[in-house]
CSV table of C-alpha atoms in Angstrom, one decimal:
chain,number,residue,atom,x,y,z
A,26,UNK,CA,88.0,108.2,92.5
A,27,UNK,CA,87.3,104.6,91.1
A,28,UNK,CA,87.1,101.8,92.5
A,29,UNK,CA,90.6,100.8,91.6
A,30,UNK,CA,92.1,104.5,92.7
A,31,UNK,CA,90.1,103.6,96.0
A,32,UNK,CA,92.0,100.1,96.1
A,33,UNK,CA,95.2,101.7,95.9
A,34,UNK,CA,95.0,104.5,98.5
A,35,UNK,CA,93.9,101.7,100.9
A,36,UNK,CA,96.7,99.5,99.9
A,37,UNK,CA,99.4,102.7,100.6
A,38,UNK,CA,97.5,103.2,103.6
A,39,UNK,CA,97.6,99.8,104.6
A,40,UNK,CA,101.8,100.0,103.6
A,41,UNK,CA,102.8,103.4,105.2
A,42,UNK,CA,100.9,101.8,108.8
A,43,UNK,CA,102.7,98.1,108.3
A,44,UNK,CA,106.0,100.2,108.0
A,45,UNK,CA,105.5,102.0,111.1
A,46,UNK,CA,104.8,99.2,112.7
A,47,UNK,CA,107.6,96.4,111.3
A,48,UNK,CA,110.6,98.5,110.8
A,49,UNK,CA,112.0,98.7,114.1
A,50,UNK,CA,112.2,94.7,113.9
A,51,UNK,CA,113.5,94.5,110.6
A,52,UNK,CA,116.1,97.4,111.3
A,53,UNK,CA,117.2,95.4,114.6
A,54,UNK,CA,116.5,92.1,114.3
A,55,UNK,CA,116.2,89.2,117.0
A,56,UNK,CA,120.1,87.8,116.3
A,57,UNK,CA,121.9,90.7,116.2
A,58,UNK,CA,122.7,93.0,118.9
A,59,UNK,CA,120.7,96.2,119.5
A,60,UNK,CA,122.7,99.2,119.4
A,61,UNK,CA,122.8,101.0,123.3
A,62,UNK,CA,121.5,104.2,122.5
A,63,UNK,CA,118.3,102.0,121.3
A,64,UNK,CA,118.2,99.4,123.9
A,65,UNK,CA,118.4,102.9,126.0
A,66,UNK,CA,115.4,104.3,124.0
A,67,UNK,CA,113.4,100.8,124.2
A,68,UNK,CA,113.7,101.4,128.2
A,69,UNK,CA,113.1,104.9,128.3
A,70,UNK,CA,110.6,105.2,125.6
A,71,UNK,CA,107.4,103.6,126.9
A,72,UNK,CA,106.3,105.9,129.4
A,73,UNK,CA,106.4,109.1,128.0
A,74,UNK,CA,104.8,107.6,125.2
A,75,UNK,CA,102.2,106.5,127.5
A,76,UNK,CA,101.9,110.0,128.5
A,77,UNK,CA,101.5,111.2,125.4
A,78,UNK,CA,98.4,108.2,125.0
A,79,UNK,CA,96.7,110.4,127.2
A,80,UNK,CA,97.3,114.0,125.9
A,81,UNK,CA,96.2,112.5,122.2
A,82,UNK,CA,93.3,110.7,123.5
A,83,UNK,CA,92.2,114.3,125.1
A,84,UNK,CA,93.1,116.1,121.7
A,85,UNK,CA,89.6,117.2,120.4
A,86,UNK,CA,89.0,118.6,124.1
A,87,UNK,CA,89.2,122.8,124.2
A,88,UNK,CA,90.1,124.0,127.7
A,89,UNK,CA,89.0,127.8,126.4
A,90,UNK,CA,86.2,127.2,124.9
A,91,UNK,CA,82.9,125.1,125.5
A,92,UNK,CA,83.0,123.3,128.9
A,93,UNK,CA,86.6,124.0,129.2
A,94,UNK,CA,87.4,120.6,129.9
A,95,UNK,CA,85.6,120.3,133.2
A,96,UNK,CA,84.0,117.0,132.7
A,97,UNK,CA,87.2,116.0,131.4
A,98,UNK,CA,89.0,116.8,134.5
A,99,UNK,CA,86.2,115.6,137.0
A,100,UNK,CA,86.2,112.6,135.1
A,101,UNK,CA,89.7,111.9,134.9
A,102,UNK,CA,90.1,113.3,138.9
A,103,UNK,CA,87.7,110.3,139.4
A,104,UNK,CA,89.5,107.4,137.6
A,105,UNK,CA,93.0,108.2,139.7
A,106,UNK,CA,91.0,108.2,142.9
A,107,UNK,CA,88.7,105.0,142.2
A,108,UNK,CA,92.5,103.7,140.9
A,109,UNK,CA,94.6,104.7,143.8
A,110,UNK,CA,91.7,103.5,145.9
A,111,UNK,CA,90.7,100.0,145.0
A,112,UNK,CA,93.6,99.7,141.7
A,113,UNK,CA,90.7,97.6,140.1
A,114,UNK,CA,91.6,98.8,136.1
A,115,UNK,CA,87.9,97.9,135.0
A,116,UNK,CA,86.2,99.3,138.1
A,117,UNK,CA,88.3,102.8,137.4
A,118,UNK,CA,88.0,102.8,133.7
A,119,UNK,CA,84.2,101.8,134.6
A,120,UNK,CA,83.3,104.1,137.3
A,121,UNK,CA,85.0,107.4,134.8
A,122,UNK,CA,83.0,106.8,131.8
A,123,UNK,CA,79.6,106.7,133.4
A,124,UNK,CA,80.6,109.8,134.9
A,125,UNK,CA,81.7,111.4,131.8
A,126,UNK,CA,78.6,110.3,130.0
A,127,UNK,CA,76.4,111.5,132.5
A,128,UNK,CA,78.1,115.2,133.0
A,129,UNK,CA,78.2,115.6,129.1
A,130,UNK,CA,74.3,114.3,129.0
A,131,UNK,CA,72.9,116.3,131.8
A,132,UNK,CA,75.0,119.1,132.9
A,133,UNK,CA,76.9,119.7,130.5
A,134,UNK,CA,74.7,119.0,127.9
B,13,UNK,CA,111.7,69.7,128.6
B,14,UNK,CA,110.0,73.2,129.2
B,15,UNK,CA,109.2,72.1,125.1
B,16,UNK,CA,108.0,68.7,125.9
B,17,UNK,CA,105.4,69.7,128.5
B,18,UNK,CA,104.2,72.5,126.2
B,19,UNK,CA,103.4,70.2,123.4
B,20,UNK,CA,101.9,68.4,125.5
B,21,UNK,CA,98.8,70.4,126.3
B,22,UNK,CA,99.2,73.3,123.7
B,23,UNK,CA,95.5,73.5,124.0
B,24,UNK,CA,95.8,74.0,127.9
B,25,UNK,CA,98.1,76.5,127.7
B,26,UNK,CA,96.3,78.2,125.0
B,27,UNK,CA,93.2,78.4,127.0
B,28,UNK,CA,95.0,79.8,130.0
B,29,UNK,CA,96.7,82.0,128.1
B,30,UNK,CA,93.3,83.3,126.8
B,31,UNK,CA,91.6,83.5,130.1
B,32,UNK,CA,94.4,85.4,131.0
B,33,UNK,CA,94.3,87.8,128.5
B,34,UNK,CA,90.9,88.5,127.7
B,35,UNK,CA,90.0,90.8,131.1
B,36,UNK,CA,92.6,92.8,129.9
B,37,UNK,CA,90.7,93.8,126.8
B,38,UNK,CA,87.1,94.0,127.9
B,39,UNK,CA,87.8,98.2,128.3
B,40,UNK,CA,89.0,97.7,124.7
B,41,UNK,CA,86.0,95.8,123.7
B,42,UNK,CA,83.8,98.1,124.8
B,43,UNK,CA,85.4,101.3,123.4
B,44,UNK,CA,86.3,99.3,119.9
B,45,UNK,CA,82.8,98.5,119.5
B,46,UNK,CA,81.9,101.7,119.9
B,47,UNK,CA,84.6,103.5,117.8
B,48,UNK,CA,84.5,100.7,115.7
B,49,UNK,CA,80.8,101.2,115.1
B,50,UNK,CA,81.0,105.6,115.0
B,51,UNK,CA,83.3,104.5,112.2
B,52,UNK,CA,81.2,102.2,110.2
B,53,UNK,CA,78.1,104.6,110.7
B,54,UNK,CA,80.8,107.4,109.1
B,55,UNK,CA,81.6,105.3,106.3
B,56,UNK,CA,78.1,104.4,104.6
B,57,UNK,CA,77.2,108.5,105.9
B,58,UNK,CA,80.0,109.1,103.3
B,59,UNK,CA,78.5,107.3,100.6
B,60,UNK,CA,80.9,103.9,101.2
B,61,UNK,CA,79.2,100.5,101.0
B,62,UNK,CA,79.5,98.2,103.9
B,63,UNK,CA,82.6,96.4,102.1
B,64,UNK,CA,84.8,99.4,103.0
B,65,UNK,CA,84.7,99.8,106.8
B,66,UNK,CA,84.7,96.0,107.3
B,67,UNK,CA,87.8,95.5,104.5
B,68,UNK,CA,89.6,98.6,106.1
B,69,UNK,CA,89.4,97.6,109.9
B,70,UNK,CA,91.4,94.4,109.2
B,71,UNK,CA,93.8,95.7,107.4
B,72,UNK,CA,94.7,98.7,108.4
B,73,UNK,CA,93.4,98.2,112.0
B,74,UNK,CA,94.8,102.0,113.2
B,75,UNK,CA,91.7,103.4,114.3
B,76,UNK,CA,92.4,107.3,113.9
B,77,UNK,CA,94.0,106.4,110.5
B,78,UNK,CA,91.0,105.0,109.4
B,79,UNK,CA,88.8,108.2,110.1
B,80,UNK,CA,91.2,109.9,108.1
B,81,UNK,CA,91.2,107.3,105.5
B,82,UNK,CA,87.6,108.5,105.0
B,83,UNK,CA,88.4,112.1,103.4
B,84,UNK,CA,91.5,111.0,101.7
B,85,UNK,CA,89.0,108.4,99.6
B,86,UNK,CA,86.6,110.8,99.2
B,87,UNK,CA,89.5,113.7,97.6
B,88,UNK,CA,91.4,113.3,94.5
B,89,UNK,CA,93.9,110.8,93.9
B,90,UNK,CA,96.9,110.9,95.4
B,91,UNK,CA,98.5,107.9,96.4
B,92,UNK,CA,102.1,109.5,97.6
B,93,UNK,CA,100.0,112.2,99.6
B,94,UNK,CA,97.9,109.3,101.0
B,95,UNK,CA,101.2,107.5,102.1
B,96,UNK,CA,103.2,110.0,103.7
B,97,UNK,CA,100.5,111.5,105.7
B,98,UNK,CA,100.0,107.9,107.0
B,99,UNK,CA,103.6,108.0,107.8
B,100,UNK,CA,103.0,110.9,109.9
B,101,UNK,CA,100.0,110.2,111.6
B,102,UNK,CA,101.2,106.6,112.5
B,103,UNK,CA,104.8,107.5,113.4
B,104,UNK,CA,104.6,107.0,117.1
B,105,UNK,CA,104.4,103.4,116.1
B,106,UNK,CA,108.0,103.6,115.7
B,107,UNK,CA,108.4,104.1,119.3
B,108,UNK,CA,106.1,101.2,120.3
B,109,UNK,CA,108.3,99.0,117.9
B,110,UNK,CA,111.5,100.3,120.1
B,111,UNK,CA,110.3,99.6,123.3
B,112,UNK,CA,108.8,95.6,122.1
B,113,UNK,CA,112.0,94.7,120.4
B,114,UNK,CA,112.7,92.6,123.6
B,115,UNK,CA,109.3,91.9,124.0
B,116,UNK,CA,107.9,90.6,120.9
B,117,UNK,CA,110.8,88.4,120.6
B,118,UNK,CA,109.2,84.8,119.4
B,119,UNK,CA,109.7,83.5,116.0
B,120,UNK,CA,107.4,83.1,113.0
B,121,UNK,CA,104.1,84.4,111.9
B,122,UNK,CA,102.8,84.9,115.6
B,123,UNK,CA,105.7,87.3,116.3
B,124,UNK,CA,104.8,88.8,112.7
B,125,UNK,CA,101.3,89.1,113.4
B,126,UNK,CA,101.9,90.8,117.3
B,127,UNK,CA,103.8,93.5,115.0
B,128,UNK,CA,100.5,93.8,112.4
B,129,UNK,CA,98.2,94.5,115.2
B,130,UNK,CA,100.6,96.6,117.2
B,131,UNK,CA,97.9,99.5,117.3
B,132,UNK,CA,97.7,102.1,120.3
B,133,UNK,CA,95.2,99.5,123.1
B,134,UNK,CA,97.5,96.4,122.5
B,135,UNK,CA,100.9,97.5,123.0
B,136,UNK,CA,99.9,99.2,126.0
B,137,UNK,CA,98.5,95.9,127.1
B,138,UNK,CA,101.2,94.1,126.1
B,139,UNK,CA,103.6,96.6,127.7
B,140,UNK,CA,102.3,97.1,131.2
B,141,UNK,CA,100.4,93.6,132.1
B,142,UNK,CA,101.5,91.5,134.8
B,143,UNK,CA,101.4,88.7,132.9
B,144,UNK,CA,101.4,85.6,135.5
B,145,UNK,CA,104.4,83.1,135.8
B,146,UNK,CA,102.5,80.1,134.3
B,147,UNK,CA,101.2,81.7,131.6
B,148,UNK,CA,102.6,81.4,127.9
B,149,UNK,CA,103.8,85.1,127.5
B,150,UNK,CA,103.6,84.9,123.8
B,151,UNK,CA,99.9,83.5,123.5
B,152,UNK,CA,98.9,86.2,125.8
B,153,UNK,CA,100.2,89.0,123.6
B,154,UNK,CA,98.2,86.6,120.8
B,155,UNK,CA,95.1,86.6,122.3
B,156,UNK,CA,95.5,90.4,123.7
B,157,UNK,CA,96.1,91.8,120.0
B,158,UNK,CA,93.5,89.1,118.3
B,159,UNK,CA,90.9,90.1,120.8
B,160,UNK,CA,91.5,93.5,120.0
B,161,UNK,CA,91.6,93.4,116.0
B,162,UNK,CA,87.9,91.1,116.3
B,163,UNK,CA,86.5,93.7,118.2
B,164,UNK,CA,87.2,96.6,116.3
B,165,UNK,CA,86.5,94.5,112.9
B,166,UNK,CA,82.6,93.5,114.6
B,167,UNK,CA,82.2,97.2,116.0
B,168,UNK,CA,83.1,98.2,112.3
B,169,UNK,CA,81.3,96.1,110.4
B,170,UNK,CA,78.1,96.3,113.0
B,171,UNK,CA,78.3,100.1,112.1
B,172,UNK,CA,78.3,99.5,108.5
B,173,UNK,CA,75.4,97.5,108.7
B,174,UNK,CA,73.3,98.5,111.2
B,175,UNK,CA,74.2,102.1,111.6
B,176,UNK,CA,71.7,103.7,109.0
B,177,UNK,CA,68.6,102.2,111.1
B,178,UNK,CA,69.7,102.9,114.5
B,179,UNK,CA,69.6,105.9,116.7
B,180,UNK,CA,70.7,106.2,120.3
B,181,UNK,CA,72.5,108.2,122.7
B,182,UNK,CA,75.9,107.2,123.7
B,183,UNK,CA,77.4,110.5,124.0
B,184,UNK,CA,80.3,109.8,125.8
B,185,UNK,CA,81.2,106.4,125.7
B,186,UNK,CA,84.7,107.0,123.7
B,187,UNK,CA,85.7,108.6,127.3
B,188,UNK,CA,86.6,104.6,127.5
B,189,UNK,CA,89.5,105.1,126.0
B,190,UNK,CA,90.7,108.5,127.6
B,191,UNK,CA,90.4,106.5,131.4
B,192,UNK,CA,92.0,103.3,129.7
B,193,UNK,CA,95.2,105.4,128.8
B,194,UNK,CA,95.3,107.1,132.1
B,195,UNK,CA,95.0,103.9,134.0
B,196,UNK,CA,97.8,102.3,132.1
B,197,UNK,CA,99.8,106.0,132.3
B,198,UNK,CA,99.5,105.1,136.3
B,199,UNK,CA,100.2,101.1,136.1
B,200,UNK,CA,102.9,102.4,134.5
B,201,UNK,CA,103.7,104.9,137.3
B,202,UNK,CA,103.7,102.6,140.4
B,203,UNK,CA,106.5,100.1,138.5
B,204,UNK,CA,108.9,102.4,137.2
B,205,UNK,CA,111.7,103.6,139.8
B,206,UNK,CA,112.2,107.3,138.1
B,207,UNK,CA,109.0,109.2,137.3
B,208,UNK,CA,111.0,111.5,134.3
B,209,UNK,CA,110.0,109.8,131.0
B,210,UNK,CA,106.3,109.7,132.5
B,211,UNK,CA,106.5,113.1,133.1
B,212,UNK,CA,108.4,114.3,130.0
B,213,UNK,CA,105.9,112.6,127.7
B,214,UNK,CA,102.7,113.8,129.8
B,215,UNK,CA,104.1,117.6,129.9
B,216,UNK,CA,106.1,118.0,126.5
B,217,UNK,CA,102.7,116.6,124.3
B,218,UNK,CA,100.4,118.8,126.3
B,219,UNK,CA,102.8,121.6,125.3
B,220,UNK,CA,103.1,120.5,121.9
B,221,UNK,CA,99.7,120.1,121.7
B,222,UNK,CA,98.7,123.8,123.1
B,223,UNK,CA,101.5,125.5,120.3
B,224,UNK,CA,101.0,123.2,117.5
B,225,UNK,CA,97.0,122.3,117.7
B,226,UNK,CA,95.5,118.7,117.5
B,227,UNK,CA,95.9,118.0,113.8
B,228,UNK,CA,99.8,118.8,114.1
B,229,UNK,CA,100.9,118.1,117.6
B,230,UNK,CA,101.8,114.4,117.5
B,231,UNK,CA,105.2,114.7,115.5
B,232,UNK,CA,106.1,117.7,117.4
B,233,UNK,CA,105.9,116.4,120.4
B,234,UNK,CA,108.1,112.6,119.7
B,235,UNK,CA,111.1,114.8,118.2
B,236,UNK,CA,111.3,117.0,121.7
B,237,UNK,CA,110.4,113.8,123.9
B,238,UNK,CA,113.0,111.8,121.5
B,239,UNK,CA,115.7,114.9,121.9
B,240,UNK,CA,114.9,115.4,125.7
B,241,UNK,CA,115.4,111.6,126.4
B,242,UNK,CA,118.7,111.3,124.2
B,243,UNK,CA,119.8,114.7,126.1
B,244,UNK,CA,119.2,113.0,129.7
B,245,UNK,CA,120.7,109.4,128.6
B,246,UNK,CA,123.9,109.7,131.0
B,247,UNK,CA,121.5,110.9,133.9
B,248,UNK,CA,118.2,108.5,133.4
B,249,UNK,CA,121.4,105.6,133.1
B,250,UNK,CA,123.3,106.1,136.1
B,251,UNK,CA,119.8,105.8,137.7
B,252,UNK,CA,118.8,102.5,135.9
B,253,UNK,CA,121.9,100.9,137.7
């Protein structure tokens, strides 16, 4: 590719993202009213999405092969407890990662 | 009057709003440097001066995107290819812009720019805070997505620059962003009154992602979520009210 090729992918990547992104404003905007079905969606969408956050953040992990996910699980086990325990987002998120770091440097290794 | 006393010490409320948002982000910071950096170290390892990863990050600022970004500059050109595969992978950004239509609602180039940096980290941020009473909401959502965007632009550009010296071990550190998503899945939990859309999204994408595979799981799984959701509208309603 040249430099200009190069230019231009990023500038269609750069497009296809901001499109993502901007056209549910631009379809809907502020001063006219948002159909039901989507003011439905807009309520209802959220936290499934946030489930699915979790399930592609865990994408690259193979539960049949190489650890199988255990220092996945423990880890994640351990962010609900510290969470449901003390609800202190920092100390949970905190607390998880050093455990996953030090299963997948030591034990898991 | 609400106006008046605004103007009056934009600075103040700035700076609150800032000090408000900016624990929120620290998880962020940390995994965005990190990423940020991976990505940088990826980018001169594929032959990429430092220009790239730091030109990339701010504009495109959609972190898996810009690992992909990496293979589709190093292939042939095709700039249609390039687009509509950025289409897919960034899709679920639709849904995000759904769900902030009432959120995002200001005017101008701040509302514009909430939309630009509407990546994974700061719509769940700006979704699921509590953000206090005497706090300007929409300089919270600023600062939350600015935060963000400088953070991934310095891990970037850190990586670029830095990454061909340096070695260390920090196997494991991008768990950051696996425990920030589940703590935000269970923020999420403890407001809402029915636990079905959690549930749908966490068990339909693990499905999707166990028949379709990683690369292809992500569009998969937003039509069944999208068709569940749409099927269940006169139940999940009635329970709204």
């Amino acid at each position: 590719m040249t430099t200009i090729q190069r230019i231009l992918t990023i500038a269609v990547i750069v497009l296809g993202t901001m499109l993502t992104r901007f056209l549910p404003f631009l379809v809907f905007p502020k001063d006219k009213p948002v159909p039901g079905y989507i003011q439905y969606l807009g309520k209802v969408l959220a936290p499934a999405v946030f489930g699915l956050l979790v399930v592609y953040s865990l994408k690259g992990v193979s539960l049949f092969s190489g650890n199988h996910a255990i220092p996945e699980i423990i880890s994640i086990g351990l962010v609900v407890l510290l969470h449901l325990w003390k609800r202190q987002m920092l100390v949970s998120i905190a607390g998880g990662t050093i455990c996953y770091m030090l299963l997948v440097q030591t034990v898991f290794s | 009057m609400e106006q008046k006393k605004l103007r009056e010490n934009r600075r103040g409320v700035r700076k609150k709003a800032f000090l408000a948002a900016w624990p929120y982000t620290i998880p962020i910071m940390t995994g965005f440097l990190f990423l940020g950096f991976t990505y940088g170290v990826y980018m001169r390892a594929s032959g990429f001066s430092v220009w790239y990863p730091m030109i990339m990050s701010v504009t495109i600022f959609a972190g898996s995107m810009e690992f992909v970004a990496v293979n589709m500059l190093l292939g042939a050109f095709h700039p249609l290819q390039a687009f509509l595969m950025t289409l897919m992978i960034n899709a679920r950004h639709l849904f995000y812009g759904i769900s902030m239509l009432d959120r995002y609602n200001g005017k101008g180039i701040k509302k514009w720019y909430l939309v630009f940096g509407m990546c994974d980290e700061s719509f769940s941020v700006n979704y699921t805070a509590s953000i206090p009473e005497d706090v300007d909401r929409e300089w919270f959502q600023f600062f939350v997505t600015f935060l963000n965007h400088c953070y991934w632009f310095a891990g970037a550009t850190l990586g670029g620059v830095f990454g061909p010296m340096i070695h260390f071990d920090l196997k494991g550190l991008d768990f950051v962003m696996t425990a920030m998503f589940v703590v935000i899945f269970m923020d999420q939990w403890r407001k809402e009154s029915s636990h079905v859309s959690s549930v749908l999204g966490l068990g339909l994408s693990f499905l999707c992602l166990l028949i379709f595979g990683s690369e292809n799981f992500i569009i998969p799984s937003m039509a069944v979520i999208l068709g569940v959701l749409t099927l269940l509208r006169g139940t999940l309603e009635k329970e709204e009210v």
